[in-house]
Structures are given as structure tokens and as C-alpha cells.
Coordinates of C-alpha atoms in Angstrom, one line a residue:
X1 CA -201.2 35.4 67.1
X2 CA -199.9 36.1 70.4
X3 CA -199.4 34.2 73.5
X4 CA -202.5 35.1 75.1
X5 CA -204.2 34.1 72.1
X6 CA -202.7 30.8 72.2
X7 CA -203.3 30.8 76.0
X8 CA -206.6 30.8 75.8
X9 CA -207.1 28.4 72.5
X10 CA -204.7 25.6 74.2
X11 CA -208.5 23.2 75.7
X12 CA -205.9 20.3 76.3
X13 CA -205.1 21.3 80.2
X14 CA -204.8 23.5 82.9
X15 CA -202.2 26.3 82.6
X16 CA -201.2 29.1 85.3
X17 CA -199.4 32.2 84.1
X18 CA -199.0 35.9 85.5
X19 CA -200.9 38.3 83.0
X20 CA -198.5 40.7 82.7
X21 CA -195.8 37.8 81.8
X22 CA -197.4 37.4 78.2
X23 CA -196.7 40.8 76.7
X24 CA -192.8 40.5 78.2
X25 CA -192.9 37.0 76.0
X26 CA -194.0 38.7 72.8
X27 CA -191.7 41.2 72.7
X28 CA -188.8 39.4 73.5
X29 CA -189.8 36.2 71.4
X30 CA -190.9 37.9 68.2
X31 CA -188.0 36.9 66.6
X32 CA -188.3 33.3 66.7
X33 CA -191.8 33.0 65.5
X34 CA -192.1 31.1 62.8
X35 CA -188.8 29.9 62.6
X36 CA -186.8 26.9 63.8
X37 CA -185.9 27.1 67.0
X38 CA -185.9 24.6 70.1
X39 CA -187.5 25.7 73.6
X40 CA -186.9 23.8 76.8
X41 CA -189.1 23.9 79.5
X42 CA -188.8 23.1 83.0
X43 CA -192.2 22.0 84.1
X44 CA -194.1 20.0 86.6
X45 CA -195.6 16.7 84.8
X46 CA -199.4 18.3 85.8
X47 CA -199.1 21.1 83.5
X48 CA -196.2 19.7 80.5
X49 CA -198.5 19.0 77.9
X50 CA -201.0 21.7 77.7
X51 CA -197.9 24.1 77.9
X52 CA -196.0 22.4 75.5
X53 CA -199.4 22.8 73.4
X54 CA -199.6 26.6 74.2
X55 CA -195.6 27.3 73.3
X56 CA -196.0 24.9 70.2
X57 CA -199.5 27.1 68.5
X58 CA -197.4 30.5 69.8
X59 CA -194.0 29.7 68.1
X60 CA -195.0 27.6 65.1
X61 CA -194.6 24.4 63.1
X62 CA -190.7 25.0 63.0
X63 CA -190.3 24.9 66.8
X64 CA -189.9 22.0 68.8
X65 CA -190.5 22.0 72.1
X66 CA -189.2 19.5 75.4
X67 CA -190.6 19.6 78.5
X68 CA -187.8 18.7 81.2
X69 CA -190.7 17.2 83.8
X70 CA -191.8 13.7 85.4
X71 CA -192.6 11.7 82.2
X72 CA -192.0 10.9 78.8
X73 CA -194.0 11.6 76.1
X74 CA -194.0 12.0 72.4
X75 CA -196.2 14.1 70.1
X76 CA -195.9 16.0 66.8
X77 CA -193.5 19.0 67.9
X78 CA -194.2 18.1 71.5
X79 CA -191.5 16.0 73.6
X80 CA -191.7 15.2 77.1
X81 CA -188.4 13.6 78.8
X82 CA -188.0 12.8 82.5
X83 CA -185.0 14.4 83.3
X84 CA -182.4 14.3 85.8
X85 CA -180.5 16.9 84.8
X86 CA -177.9 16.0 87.1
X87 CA -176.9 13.1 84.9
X88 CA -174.3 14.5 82.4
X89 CA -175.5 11.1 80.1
X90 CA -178.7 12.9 80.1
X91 CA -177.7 16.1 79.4
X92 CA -175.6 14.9 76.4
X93 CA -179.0 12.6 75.2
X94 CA -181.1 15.7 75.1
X95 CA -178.5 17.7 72.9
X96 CA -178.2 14.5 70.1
X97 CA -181.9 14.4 70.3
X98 CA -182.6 17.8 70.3
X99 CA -179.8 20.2 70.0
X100 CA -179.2 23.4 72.2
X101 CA -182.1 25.3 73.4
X102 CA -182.2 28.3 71.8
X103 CA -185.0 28.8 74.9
X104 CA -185.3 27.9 78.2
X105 CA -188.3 28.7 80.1
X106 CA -188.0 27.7 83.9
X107 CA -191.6 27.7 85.1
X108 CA -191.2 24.5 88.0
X109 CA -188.4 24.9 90.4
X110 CA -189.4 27.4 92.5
X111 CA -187.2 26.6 95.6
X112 CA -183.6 28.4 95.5
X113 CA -181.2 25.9 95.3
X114 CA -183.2 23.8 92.3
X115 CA -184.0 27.1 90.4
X116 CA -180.0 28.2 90.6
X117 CA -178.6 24.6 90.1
X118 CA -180.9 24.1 87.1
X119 CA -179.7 27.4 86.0
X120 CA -175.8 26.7 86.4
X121 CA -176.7 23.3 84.5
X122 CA -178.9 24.3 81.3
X123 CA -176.7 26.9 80.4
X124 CA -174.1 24.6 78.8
X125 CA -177.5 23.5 76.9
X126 CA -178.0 27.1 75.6
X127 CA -176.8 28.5 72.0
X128 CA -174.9 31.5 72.0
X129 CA -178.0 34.0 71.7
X130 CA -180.1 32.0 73.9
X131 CA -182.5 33.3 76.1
X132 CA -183.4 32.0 79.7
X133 CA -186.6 32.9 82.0
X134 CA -187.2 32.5 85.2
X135 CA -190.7 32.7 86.0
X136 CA -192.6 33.4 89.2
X137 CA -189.0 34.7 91.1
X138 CA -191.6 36.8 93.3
X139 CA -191.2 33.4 95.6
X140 CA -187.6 34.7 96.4
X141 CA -189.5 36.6 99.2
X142 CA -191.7 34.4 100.7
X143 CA -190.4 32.0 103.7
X144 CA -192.9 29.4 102.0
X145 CA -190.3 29.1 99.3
X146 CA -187.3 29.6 101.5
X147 CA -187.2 33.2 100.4
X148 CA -187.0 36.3 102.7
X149 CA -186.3 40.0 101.7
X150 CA -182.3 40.0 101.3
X151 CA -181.5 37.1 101.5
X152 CA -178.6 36.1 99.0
X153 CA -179.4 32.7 98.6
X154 CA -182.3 33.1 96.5
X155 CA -182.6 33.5 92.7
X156 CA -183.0 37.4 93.4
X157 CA -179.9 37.6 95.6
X158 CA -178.0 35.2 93.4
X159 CA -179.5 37.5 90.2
X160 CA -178.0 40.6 92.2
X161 CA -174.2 39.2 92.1
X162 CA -174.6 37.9 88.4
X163 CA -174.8 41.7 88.1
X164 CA -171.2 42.2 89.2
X165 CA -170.0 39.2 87.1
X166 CA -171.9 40.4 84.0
X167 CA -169.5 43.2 84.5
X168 CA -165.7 41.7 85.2
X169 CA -164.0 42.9 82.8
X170 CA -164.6 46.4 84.1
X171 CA -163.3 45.5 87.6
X172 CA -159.5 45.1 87.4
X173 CA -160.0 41.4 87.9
X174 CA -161.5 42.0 91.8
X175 CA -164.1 39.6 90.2
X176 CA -162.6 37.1 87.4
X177 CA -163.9 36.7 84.2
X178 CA -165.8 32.9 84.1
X179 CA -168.1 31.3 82.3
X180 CA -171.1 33.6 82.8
X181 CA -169.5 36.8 82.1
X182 CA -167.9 35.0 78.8
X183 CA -171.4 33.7 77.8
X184 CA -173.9 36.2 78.6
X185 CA -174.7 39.4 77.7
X186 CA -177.5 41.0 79.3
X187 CA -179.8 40.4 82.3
X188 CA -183.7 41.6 82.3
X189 CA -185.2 41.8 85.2
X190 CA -189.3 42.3 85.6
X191 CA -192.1 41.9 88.3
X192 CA -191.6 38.0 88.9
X193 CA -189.8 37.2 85.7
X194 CA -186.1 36.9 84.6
X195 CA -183.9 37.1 81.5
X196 CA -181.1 36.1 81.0
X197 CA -179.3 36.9 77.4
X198 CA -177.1 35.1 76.0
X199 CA -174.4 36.4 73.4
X200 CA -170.5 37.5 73.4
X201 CA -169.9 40.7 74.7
X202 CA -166.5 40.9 74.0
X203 CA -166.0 44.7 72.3
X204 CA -165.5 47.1 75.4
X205 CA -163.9 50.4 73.4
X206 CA -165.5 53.4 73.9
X207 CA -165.7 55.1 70.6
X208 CA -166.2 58.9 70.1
X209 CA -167.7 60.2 66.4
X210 CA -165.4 62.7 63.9
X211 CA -168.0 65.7 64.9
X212 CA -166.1 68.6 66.0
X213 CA -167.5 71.7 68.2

């Protein structure tokens, strides 16, 4: 099954997604199909449960999944928790309950400084080959949003210096290694949508083979 297959199967609410977002989720998903894994998802209380549904038929009867949103709720597989992710008692709550995402799909901040914070926070929640989405970071340019072309506050501009960070060791310590650059690997970038990898990217050599001319 794919995601667009499950998209249109889940009947139990309204859900919004960009069309091209769905074959960018299969690929980078496949792996955890039918497996156990946990997905949190950051998500306006209007549209938790017939996501949670959605992610739930997509990934299989191993996954659970927790909607970070406005209520609580409690289904097979399906969790809801009203979260205030500033609240490290919270935090800590979610990961007895739960454990650490294995993936985090940010589809309800929106506005700069939410999107980035939640960012900065959830990765402390994330295993060590996590992946977290962004969805919908087309807002970055849109004054609507707070966004405007350039404009380093956004999740785009703030994406853009991660860049440098993802690379520090390469730098002569102009920028010093920290927590992202120790924790994350790669960073995918697509038309509204991105990914950040998680994993330790800690062999630099350059190799050569034994081939001779």
C-alpha cells in the first residue's frame, strides 16, 4: 500500500496534503513499514485523528503513532496528547510512555519561531537514525506566515545555516561542532518539504582504492 492509498481510504476526517509530498514519503519511509517504529506528529486538534488514522493503515500494526496537538485521546495504535512541549516534565512523560520518535512529522506550526523552537526541542526526542519533516515550509515566503524571500529567520533561512553546521568539522572550528552537527547527518530539501536525517557522521577520511595507472 502506499500513502496515497491510505490517503484516500482514511473516511474518518478531513486531511490536507501536497500531492507531490506522498511519493517523497514512500521513498524515504519504506524502511519502516511494517516494522516497529514510533511517529510523532505535530498537528492541529481539527485534523489529529484522521492523520493519525492515515499514518497508522500506511505504516502498519507495529507502529504507533502520537499526535502532539490540542487533546487527548486514546485509540488502538492511535494516541493523542496535549502537549506543551516547553515543559521538560512533558517531554520526559512522552518518552516513558512512548519512547523516542523514530519519526517526526511537523505538519502544524507553520509560523517561524514555533516551527524552529519545536524543531530545537523534538530532537532530543529523536533516535539516532531518526527522520524529521517539515511540511508546507513554502510559508517561509509569504508575509502571511511572517516569511519573506531572504529572510533568515524563517525555517528556510534557518535550514540554510544548519548547512554550514552540518559541515563543522570541515571549517577549522570557524563554526563549532554542537549538537546538530554531532547528531545529524544529512539534510533533504524538496518543494515545501524538509528532512532532516538523523545518524553519526563521525568518519571524515578520504580513502583512495589500491588501483594503479
Amino acid at each position: 500500500m502506499s500513502l496515497f492509498d491510505s490517503f484516500v481510504n482514511t473516511t474518518s476526517g478531513k486531511i490536507e496534503k501536497n500531492a507531490h509530498f506522498f511519493a517523497l514519503y514512500d521513498r524515504y519511509l519504506a524502511r519502516y513499514r511494517n516494522h516497529p517504529c514510533v511517529l510523532y506528529i505535530v498537528i492541529d486538534s481539527a485534523h489529529a485523528e484522521a492523520q493519525a488514522e492515515m499514518w497508522a493503515r500506511y505504516l502498519g500494526a507495529f507502529a504507533q503513532i502520537v499526535c502532539l496537538t490540542e487533546h487527548d485521546f486514546d485509540r488502538p495504535q492511535i494516541h493523542g496528547r496535549r502537549s506543551d512541549l516547553t515543559d521538560p516534565s512533558f517531554r520526559m512523560r512522552l518518552l516513558e510512555e512512548f519512547g523516542p520518535a523514530d519519526i517526526v512529522i511537523d505538519d502544524g506550526t507553520h509560523l517561524p519561531d514555533i516551527t524552529i523552537s519545536t524543531f530545537e526541542i523534538l530532537m532530543d526526542l529523536m533516535t539516532n537514525t531518526g527522520l524529521y519533516f517539515i511540511e508546507d515550509t513554502y510559508t517561509a515566503y509569504w508575509s502571511s506566515y511572517q516569511g519573506e524571500v531572504g529572510r533568515d529567520s524563517t525555517v528556510i533561512g534557518y535550514t540554510k545555516a544548519l548547512i554550514d553546521e552540518l559541515h563543522a568539522s570541515y571549517t577549522s572550528h570557524a563554526i563549532p561542532p554542537n549538537a546538530f552537527s554531532a547528531r545529524v547527518c544529512g539534510i533533504h530539501i524538496y518543494d515545501g518539504l524538509i528532512i532532516y536525517e538523523f545518524g553519526r557522521n563521525t568518519n571524515h577520511r578520504s580513502m583512495t582504492n589500491l588501483a594503479t595507472s
